[in-house]
Each structure stands twice: as structure tokens, then as C-alpha cells.
PDB file of C-alpha atoms in Angstrom:
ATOM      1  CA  UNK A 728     -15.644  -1.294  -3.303  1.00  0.00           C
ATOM      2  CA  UNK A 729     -13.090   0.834  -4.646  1.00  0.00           C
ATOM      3  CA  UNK A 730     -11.268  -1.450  -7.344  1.00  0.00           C
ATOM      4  CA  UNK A 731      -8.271   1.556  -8.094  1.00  0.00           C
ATOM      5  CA  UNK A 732      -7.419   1.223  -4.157  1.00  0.00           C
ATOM      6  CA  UNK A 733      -6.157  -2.252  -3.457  1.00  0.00           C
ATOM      7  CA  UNK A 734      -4.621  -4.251  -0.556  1.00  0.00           C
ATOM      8  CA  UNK A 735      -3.072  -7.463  -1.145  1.00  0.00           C
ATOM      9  CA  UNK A 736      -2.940  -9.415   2.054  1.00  0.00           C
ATOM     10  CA  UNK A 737      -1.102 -12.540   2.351  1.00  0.00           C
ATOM     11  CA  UNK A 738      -1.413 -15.108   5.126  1.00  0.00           C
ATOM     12  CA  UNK A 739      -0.304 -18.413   5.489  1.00  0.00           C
ATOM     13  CA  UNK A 740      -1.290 -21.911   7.345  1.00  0.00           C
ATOM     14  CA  UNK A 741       1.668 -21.397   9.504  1.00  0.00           C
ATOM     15  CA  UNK A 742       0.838 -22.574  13.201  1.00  0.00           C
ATOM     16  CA  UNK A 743      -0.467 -20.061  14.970  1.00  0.00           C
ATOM     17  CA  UNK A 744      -2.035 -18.192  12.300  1.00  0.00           C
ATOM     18  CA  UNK A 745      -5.241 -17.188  12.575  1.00  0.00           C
ATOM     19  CA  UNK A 746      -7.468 -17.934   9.573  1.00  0.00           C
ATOM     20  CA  UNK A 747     -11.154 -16.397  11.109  1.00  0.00           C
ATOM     21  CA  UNK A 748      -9.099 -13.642  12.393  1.00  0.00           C
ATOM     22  CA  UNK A 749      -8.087 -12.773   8.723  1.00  0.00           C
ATOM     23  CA  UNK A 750     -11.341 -13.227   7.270  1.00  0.00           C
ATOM     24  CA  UNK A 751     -13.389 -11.141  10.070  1.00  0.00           C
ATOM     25  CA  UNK A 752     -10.680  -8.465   9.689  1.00  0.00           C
ATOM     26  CA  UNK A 753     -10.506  -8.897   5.605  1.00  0.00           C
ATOM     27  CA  UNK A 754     -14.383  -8.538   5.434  1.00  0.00           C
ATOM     28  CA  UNK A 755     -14.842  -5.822   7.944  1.00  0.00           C
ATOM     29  CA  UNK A 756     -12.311  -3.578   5.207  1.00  0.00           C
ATOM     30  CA  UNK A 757     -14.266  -5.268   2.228  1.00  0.00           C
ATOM     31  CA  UNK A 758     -17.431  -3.301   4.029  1.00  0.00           C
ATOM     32  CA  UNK A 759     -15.875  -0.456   4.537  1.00  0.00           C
ATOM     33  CA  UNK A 760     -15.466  -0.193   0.472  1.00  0.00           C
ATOM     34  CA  UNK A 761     -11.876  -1.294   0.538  1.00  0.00           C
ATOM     35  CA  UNK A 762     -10.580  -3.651  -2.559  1.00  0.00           C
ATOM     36  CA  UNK A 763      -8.810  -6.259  -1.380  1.00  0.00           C
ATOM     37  CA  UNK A 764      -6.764  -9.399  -2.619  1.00  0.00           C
ATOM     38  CA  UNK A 765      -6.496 -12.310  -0.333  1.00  0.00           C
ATOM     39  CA  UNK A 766      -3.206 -14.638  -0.924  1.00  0.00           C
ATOM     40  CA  UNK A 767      -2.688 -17.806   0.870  1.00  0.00           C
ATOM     41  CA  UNK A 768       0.068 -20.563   1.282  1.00  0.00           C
ATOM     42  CA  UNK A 769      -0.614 -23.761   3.739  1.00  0.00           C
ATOM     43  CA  UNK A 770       2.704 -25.104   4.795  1.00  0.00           C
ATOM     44  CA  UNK A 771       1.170 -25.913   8.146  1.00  0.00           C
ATOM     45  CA  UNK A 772      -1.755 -28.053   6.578  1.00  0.00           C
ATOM     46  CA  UNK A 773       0.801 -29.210   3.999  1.00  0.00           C
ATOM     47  CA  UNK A 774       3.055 -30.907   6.910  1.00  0.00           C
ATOM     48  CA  UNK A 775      -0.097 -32.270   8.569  1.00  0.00           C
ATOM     49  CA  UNK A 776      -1.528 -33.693   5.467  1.00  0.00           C
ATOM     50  CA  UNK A 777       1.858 -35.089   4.474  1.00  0.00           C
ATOM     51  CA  UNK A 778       2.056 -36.957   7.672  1.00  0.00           C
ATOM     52  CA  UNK A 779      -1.421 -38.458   7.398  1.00  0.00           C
ATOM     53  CA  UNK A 780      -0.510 -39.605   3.850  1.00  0.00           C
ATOM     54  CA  UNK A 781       3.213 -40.576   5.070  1.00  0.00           C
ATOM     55  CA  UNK A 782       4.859 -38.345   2.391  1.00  0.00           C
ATOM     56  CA  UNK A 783       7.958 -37.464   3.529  1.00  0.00           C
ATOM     57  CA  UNK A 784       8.334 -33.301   2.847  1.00  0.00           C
ATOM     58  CA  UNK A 785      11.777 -32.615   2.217  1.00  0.00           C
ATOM     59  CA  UNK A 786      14.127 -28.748   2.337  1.00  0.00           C
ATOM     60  CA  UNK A 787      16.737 -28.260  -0.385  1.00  0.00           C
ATOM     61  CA  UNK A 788      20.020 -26.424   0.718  1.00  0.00           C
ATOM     62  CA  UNK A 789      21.470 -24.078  -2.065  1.00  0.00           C
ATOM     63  CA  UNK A 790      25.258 -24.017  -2.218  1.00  0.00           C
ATOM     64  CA  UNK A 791      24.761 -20.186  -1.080  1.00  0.00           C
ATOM     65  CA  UNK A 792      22.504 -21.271   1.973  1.00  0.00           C
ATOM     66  CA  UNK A 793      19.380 -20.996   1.091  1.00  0.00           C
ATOM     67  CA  UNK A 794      16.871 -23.054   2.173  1.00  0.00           C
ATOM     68  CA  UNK A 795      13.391 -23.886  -0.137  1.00  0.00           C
ATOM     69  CA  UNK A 796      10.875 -26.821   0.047  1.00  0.00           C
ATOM     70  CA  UNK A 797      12.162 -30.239  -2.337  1.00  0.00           C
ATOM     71  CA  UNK A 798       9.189 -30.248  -4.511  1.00  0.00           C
ATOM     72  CA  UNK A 799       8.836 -33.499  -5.785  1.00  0.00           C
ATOM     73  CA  UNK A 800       5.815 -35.123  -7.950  1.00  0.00           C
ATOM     74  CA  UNK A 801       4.263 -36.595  -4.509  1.00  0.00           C
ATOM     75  CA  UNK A 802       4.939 -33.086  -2.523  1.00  0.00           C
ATOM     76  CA  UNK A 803       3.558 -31.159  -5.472  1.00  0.00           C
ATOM     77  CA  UNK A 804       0.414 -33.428  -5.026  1.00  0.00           C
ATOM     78  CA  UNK A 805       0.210 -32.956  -1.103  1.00  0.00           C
ATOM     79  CA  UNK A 806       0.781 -28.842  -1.094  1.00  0.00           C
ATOM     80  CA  UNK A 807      -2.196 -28.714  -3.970  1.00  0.00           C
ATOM     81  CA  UNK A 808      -4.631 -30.829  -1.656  1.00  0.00           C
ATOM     82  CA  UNK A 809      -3.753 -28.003   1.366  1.00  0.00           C
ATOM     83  CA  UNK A 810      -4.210 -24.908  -0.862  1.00  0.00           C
ATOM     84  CA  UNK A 811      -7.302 -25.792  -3.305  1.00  0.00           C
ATOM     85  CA  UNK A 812      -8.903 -28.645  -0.416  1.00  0.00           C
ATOM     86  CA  UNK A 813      -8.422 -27.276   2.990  1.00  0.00           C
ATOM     87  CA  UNK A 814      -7.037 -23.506   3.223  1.00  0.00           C
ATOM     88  CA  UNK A 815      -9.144 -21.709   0.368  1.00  0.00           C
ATOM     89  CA  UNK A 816     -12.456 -23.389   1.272  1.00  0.00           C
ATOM     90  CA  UNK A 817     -11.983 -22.257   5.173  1.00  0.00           C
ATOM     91  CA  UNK A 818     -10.863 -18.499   3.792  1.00  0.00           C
ATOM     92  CA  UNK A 819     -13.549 -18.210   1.209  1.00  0.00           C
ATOM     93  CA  UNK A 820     -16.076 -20.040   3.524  1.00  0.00           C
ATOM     94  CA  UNK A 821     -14.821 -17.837   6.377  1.00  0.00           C
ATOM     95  CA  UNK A 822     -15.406 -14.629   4.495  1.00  0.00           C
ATOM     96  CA  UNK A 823     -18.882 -15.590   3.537  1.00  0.00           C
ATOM     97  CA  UNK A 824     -19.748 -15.689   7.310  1.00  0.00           C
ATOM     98  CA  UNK A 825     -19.179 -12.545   7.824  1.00  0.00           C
ATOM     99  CA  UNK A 826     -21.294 -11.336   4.533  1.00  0.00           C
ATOM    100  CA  UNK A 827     -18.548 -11.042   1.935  1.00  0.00           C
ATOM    101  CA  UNK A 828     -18.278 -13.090  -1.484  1.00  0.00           C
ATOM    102  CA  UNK A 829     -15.360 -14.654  -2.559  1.00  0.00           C
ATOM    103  CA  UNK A 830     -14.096 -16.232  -5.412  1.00  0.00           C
ATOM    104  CA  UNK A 831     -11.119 -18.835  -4.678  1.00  0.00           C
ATOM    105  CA  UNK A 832      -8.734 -19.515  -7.303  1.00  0.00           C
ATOM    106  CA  UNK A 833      -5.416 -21.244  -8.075  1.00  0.00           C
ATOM    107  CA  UNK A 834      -2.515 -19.751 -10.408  1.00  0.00           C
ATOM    108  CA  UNK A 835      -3.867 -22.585 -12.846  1.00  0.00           C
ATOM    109  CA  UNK A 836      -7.046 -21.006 -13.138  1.00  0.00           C
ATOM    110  CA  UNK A 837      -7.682 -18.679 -16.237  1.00  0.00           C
ATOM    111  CA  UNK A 838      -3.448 -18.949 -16.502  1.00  0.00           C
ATOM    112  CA  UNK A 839      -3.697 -16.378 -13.995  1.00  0.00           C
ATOM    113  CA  UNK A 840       0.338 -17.116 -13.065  1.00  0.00           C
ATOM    114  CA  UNK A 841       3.147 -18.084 -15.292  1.00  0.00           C
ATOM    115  CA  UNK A 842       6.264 -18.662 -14.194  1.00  0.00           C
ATOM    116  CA  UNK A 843       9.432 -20.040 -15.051  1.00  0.00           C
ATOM    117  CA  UNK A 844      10.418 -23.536 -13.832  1.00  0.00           C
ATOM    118  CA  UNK A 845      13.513 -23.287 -11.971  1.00  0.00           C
ATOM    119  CA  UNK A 846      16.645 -25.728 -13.587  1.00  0.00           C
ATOM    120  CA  UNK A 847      18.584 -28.377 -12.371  1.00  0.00           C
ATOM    121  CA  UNK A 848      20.264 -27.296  -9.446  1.00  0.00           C
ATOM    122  CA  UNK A 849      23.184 -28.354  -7.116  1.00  0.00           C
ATOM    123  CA  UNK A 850      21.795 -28.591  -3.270  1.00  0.00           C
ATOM    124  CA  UNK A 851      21.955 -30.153   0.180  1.00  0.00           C
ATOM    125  CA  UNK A 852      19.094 -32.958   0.057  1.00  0.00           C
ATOM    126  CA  UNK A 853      18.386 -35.289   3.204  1.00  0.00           C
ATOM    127  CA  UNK A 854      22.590 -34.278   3.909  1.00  0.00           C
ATOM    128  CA  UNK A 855      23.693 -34.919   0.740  1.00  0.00           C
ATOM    129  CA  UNK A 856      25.500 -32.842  -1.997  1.00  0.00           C
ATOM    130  CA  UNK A 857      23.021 -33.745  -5.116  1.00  0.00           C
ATOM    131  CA  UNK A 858      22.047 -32.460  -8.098  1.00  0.00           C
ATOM    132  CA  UNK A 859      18.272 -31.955  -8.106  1.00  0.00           C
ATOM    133  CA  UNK A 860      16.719 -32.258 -11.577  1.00  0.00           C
ATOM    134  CA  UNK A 861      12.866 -33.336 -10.588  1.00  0.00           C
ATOM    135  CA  UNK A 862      12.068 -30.535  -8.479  1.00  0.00           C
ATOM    136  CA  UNK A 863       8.786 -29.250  -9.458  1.00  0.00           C
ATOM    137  CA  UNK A 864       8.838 -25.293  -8.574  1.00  0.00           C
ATOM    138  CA  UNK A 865       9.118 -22.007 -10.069  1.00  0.00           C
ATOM    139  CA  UNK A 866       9.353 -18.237 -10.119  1.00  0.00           C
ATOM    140  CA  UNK A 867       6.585 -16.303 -10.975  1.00  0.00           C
ATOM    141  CA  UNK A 868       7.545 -14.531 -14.494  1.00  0.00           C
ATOM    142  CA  UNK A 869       3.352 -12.914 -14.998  1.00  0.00           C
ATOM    143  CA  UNK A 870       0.108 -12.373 -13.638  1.00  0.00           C
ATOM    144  CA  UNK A 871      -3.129 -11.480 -15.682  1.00  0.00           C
ATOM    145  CA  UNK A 872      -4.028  -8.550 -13.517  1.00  0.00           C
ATOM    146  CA  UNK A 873      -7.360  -8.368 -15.467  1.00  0.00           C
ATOM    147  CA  UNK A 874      -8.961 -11.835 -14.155  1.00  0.00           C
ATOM    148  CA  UNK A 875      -8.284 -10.287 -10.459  1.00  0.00           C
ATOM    149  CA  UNK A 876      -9.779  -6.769 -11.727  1.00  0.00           C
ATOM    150  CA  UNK A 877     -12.668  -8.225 -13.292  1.00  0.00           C
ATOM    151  CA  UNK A 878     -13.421  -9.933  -9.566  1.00  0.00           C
ATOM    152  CA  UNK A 879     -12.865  -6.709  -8.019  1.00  0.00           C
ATOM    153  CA  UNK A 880     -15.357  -4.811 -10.034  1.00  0.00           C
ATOM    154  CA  UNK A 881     -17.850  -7.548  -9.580  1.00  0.00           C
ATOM    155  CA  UNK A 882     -17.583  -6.865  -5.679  1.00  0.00           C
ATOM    156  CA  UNK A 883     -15.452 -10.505  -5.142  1.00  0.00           C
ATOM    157  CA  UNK A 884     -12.710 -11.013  -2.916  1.00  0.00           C
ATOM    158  CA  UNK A 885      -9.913 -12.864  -5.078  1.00  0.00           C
ATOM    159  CA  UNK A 886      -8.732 -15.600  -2.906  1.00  0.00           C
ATOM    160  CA  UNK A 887      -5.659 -16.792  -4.496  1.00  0.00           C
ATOM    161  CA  UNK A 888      -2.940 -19.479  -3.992  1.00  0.00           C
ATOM    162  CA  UNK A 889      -0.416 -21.218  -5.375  1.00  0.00           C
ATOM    163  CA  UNK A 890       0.171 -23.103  -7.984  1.00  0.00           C
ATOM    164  CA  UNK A 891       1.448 -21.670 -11.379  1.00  0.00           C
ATOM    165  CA  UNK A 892       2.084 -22.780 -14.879  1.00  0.00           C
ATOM    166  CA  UNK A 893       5.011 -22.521 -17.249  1.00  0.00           C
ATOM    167  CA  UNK A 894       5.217 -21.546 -20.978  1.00  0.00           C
ATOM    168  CA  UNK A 895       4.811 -25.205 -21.428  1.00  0.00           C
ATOM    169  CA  UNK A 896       1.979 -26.486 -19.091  1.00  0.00           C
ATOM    170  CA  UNK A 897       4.114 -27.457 -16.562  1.00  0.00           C
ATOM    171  CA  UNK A 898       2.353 -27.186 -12.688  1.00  0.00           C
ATOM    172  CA  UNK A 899       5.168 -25.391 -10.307  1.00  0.00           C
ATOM    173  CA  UNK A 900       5.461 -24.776  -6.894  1.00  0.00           C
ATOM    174  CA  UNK A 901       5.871 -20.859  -6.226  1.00  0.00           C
ATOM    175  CA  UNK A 902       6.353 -19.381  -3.239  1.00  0.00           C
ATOM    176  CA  UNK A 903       3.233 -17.663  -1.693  1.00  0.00           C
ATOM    177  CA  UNK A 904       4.728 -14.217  -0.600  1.00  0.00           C
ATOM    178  CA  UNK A 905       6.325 -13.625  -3.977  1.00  0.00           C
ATOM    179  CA  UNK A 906       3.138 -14.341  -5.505  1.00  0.00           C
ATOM    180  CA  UNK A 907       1.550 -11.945  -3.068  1.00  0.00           C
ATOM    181  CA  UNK A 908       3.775  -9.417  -4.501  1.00  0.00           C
ATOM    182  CA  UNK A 909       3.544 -10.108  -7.901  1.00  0.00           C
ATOM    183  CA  UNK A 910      -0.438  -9.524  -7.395  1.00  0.00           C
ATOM    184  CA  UNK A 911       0.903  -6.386  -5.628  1.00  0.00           C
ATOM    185  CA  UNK A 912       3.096  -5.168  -8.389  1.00  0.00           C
ATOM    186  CA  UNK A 913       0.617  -5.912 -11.635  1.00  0.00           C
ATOM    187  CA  UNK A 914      -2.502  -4.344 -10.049  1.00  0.00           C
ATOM    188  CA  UNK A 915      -0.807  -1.872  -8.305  1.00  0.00           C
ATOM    189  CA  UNK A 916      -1.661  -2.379  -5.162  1.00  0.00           C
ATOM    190  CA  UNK A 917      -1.734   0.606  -2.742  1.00  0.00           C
ATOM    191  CA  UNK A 918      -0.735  -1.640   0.376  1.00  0.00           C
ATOM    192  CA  UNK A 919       0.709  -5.163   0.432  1.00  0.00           C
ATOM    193  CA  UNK A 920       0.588  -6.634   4.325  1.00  0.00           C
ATOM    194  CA  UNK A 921       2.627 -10.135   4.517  1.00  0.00           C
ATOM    195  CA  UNK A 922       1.197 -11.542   7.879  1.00  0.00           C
ATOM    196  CA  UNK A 923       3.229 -13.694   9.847  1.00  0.00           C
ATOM    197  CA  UNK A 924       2.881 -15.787  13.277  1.00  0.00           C
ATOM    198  CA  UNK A 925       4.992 -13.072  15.055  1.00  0.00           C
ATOM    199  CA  UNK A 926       4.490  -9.104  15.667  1.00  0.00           C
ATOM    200  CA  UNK A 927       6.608  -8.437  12.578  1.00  0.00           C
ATOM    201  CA  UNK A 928       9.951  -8.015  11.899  1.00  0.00           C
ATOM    202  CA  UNK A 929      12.106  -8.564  15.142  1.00  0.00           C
ATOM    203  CA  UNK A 930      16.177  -7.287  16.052  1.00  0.00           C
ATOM    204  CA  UNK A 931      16.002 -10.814  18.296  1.00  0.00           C
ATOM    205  CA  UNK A 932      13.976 -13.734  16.434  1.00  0.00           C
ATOM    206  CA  UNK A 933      13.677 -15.053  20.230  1.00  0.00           C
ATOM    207  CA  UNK A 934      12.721 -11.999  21.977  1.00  0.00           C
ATOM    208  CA  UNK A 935       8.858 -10.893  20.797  1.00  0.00           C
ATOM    209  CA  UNK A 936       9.390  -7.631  22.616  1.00  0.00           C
ATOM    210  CA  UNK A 937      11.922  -6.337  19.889  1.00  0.00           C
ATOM    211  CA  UNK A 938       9.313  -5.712  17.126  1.00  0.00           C
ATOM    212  CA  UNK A 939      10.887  -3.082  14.634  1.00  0.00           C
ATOM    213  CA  UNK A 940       8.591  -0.245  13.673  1.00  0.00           C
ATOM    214  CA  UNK A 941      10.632  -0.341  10.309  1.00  0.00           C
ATOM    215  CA  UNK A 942      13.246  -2.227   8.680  1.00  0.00           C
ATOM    216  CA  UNK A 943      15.576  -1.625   6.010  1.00  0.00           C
ATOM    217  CA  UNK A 944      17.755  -4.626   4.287  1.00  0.00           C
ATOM    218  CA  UNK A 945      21.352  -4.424   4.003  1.00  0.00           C
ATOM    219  CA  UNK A 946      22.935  -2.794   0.885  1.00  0.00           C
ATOM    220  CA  UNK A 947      24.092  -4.761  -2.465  1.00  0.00           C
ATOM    221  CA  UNK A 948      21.535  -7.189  -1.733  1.00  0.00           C
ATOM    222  CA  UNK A 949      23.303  -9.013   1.314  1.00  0.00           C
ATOM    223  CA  UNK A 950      21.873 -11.198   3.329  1.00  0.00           C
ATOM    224  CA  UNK A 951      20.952 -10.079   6.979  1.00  0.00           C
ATOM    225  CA  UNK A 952      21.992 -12.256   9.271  1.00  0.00           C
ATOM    226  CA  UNK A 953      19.593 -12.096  12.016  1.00  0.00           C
ATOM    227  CA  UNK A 954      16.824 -12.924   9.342  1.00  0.00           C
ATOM    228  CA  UNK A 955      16.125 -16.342   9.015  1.00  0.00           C
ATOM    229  CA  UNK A 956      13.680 -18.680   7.503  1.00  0.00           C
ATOM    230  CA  UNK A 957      10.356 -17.513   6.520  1.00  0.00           C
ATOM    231  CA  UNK A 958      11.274 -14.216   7.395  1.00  0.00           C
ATOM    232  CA  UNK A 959      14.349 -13.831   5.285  1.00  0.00           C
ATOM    233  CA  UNK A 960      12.051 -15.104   1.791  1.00  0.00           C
ATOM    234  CA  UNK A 961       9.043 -12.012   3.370  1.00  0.00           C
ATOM    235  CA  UNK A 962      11.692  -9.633   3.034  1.00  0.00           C
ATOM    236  CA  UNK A 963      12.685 -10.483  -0.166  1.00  0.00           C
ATOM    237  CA  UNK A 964       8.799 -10.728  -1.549  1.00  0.00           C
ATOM    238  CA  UNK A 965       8.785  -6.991   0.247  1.00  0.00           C
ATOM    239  CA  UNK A 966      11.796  -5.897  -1.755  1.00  0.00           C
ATOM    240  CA  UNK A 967      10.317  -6.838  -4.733  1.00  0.00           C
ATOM    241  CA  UNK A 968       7.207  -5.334  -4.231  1.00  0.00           C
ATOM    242  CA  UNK A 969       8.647  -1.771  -3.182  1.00  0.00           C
ATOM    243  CA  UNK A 970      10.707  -2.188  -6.560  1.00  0.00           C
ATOM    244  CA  UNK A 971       8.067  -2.944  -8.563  1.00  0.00           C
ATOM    245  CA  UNK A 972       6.096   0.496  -7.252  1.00  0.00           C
ATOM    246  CA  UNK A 973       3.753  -0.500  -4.018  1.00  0.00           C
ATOM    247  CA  UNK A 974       4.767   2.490  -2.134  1.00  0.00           C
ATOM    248  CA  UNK A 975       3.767   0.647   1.300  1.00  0.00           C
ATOM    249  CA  UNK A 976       5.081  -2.824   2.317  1.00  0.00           C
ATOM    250  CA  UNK A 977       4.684  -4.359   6.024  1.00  0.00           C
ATOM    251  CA  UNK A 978       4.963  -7.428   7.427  1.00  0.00           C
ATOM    252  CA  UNK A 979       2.976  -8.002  10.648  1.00  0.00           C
ATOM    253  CA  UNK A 980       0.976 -10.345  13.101  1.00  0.00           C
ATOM    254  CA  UNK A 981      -1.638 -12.498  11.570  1.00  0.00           C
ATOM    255  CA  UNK A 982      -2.585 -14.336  15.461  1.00  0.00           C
ATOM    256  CA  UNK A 983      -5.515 -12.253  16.696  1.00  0.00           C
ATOM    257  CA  UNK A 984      -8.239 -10.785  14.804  1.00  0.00           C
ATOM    258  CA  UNK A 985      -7.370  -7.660  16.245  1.00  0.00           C
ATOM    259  CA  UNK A 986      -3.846  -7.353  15.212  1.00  0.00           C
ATOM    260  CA  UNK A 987      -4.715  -8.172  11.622  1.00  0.00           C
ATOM    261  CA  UNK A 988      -7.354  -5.043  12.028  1.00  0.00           C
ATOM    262  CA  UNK A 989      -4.431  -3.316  13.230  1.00  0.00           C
ATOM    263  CA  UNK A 990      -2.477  -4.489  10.373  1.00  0.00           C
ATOM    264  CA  UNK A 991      -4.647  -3.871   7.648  1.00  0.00           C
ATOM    265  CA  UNK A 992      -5.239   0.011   8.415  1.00  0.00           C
ATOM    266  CA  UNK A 993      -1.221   0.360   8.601  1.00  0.00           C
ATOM    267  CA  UNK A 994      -1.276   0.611  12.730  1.00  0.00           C
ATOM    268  CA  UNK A 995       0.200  -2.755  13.242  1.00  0.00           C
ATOM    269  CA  UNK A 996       3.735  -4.555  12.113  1.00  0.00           C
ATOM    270  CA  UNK A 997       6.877  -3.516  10.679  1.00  0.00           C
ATOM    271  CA  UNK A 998       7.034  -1.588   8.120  1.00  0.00           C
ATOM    272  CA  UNK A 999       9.569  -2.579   4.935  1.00  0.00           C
ATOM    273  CA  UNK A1000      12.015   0.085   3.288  1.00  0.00           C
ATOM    274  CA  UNK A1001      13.775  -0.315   0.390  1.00  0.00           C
ATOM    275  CA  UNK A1002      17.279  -0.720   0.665  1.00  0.00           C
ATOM    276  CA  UNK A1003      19.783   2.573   0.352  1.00  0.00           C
ATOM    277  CA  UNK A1004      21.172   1.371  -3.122  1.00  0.00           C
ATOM    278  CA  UNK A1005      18.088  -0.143  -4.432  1.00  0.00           C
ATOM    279  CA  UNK A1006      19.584  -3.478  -4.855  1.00  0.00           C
ATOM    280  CA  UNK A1007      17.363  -6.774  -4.223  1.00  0.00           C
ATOM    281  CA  UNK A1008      18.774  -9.670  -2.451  1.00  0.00           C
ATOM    282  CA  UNK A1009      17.454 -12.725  -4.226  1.00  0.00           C
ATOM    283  CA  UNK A1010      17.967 -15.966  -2.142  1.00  0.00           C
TER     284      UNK A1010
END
């Protein structure tokens, strides 16, 4: 495995999303002496574990329009049980199947992210204007890049997930394609590959025909319009990653096993330019 040529794939537990897929197609590059760094979310578990434990999971509408999970004490508690109970296990389980070793670990472990708690903040809550001062999430201000290296040069896959801890011991929520490209960013990462359940990046969100071969956000950091959701906080992750020096970004299908092969050896997706000025929308 060579540890100085790294890919940091991130998939999520999205519906549709093919976790044995990802780790047949993760171990078959592991083989082939790639490095790489596997970074998972689980908002699909999360929902189904939130229903079974009748926990209501809540969105948060920024004055500006931008939509993020309401991370409360009881959500905090429900997204932890779907990384570190049900998504890891299957990904580091699933990798060991197919003859690759795997160490899964949470931004708690070792400190291995920081971040910054986010502050009180005016937004849209269950349609109404409130100020939300108990929301439990974060952006991601470090990573020690030497906990994942030391994995690498042990011959581990480091499957990672959220969450993160503040300055203060605080447990945040942070997003798991910004952490994806953090990881990118401090090991510097030769490829970072956001899979999604779609072909990529598409000019119709309806229309799975219009896959973009490459995409390139609006200047001054605007918003795109056509981007929504998900998609719109990928993009962003990308942007920050190309910034922070991972010359190649794409975002592309994590369904099939195949197209996550395809993905992984840059023949698959959409790849992510920078924008012309440089500037990084931050929703």
C-alpha cells in the first residue's frame, strides 16, 4: 500500500447506496496497493433508527436558505448509534470479506477531529422563526493527519465517521462530506470521490440522463440554483477540498459495485472544478 498516494472516498447511508458495492470496490484498490480513506455518514439508518425509537429528526432553515439537520441532545444520540452501531461495523465488516483490514473510528477517537461548535443561530424550525441555541453541531476546524497515516502504514483502511469534539469536550455533529475533505486536505489526498445515490452531478436533478462530465460553481461563491439538497453541501465539501490542494475532486454513483469501480479509477462521475475567481460558497 502506497501511504504518499491516497484516496479519500466518502459514502453515505443514503437509500440506494450501496454499502458491499463500496467495500468490494474499496478493497479490490486496497489490493491493488492503493491507500485509501473510507468516510461514512448514515442519514438513511439515522431516519430509520429515529423512527424505531420515535425521535422526531428535525431540518433547520437559515435566514439565507440553507437547510442542515436540528441537532438536538436526543438526535445527537440517534445519528451516533447509526455511525459507530450500524454503518461502520457493516463497512469495516464488509471490507474484511473481501480480505482487507480495517480499523473503524469516530472523530472522538484519538481527538482525531476538532471543530468549532456552531453559535446560536436564527432559523426556520418545525415553521417557525426561532432562535436555536441547543443545537449540537459543528465545523470541522482540524484533523490529526498522523493517527490516519499511522493506519495507512500499518496496511489499515481508516474507516471514519462523524462525530467531532470542540476545544472544550463538547460532542458535535459535522457534516460527513466536509469531513471527507478535511481528511482530503490534511493528508493530501491525491483523489477525493464523494459518492452519491445518482450518476453525479446532473443539469436536471429529475432527468438521470443529464450527468455532467464536469462542473464548475458559479463565481463569488453564489449559490447554483439547480443544486439542491445534498448535492448543493457535496459541492461545497468539493470546493473546499480543491482549495485546500486535492488536485482531483468528483462526485459520482455509489449504487452498483461497478460504478464505484468506475468511480474510484476516475472513469465514472462528475468531475468538480474550482470556480473562475476562486471564491467558496459556504452555505
Amino acid at each position: 500500500m502506497n501511504s504518499d498516494d491516497v484516496t479519500v472516498v466518502k459514502c453515505g447511508g443514503t437509500v440506494g447506496m450501496d454499502l458491499d458495492g463500496v467495500t468490494v470496490a474499496v478493497a479490490e484498490r486496497v489490493s491493488a496497493g492503493h491507500a485509501v480513506i473510507l468516510v461514512h455518514g448514515g442519514s438513511g439508518d439515522a431516519v430509520r433508527l429515529a423512527d424505531r425509537l420515535d425521535v422526531p429528526l428535525r431540518q433547520m432553515v437559515s435566514p439565507d436558505g440553507a437547510v442542515s439537520r436540528y441537532t438536538d441532545p436526543a438526535t445527537l444520540e440517534v445519528l451516533r448509534l447509526a455511525w459507530s452501531g450500524v454503518v461502520k461495523p457493516a463497512l469495516v465488516a464488509g471490507l474484511a470479506r473481501h480480505g482487507v483490514p480495517a480499523v473503524g473510528v469516530t472523530g472522538l477517537d484519538g481527538g482525531l477531529l476538532r471543530a468549532r461548535r456552531n453559535a446560536a443561530q436564527r432559523a426556520v424550525v418545525d415553521g417557525r422563526l426561532v432562535v436555536v441555541r441547543d443545537d449540537h453541531s459543528g465545523r470541522i476546524t482540524a484533523v490529526r493527519a498522523e493517527m490516519l497515516r499511522m493506519f495507512l502504514v500499518a496496511e489499515l483502511v481508516p474507516v471514519v465517521s462523524p462525530p467531532a469534539v470542540t476545544s472544550d469536550g463538547a460532542v458535535v455533529n459535522v457534516d460527513a462530506d466536509r469531513v471527507a475533505a478535511a481528511i482530503a486536505v490534511a493528508v493530501g489526498a491525491r483523489h477525493l470521490v464523494l459518492l452519491t445515490a445518482a450518476p453525479g452531478v446532473l443539469s436536471d436533478r429529475h432527468d438521470p440522463r443529464s450527468l455532467l462530465d464536469s462542473y464548475r460553481p458559479p463565481p463569488d461563491g453564489r449559490r447554483d440554483p439547480s443544486v439542491e439538497g445534498g448535492m448543493a453541501v457535496k459541492l461545497v465539501a468539493a470546493q473546499v477540498a480543491l482549495a485546500g490542494g486535492v488536485p482531483e475532486v468528483s462526485v459520482a454513483d455509489g449504487r452498483t459495485e461497478d460504478t464505484v469501480r468506475a468511480a474510484l479509477t476516475g472513469h465514472d462521475g462528475t468531475v468538480i472544478l474550482p470556480p473562475a475567481n476562486g471564491k467558496v460558497c459556504q452555505p
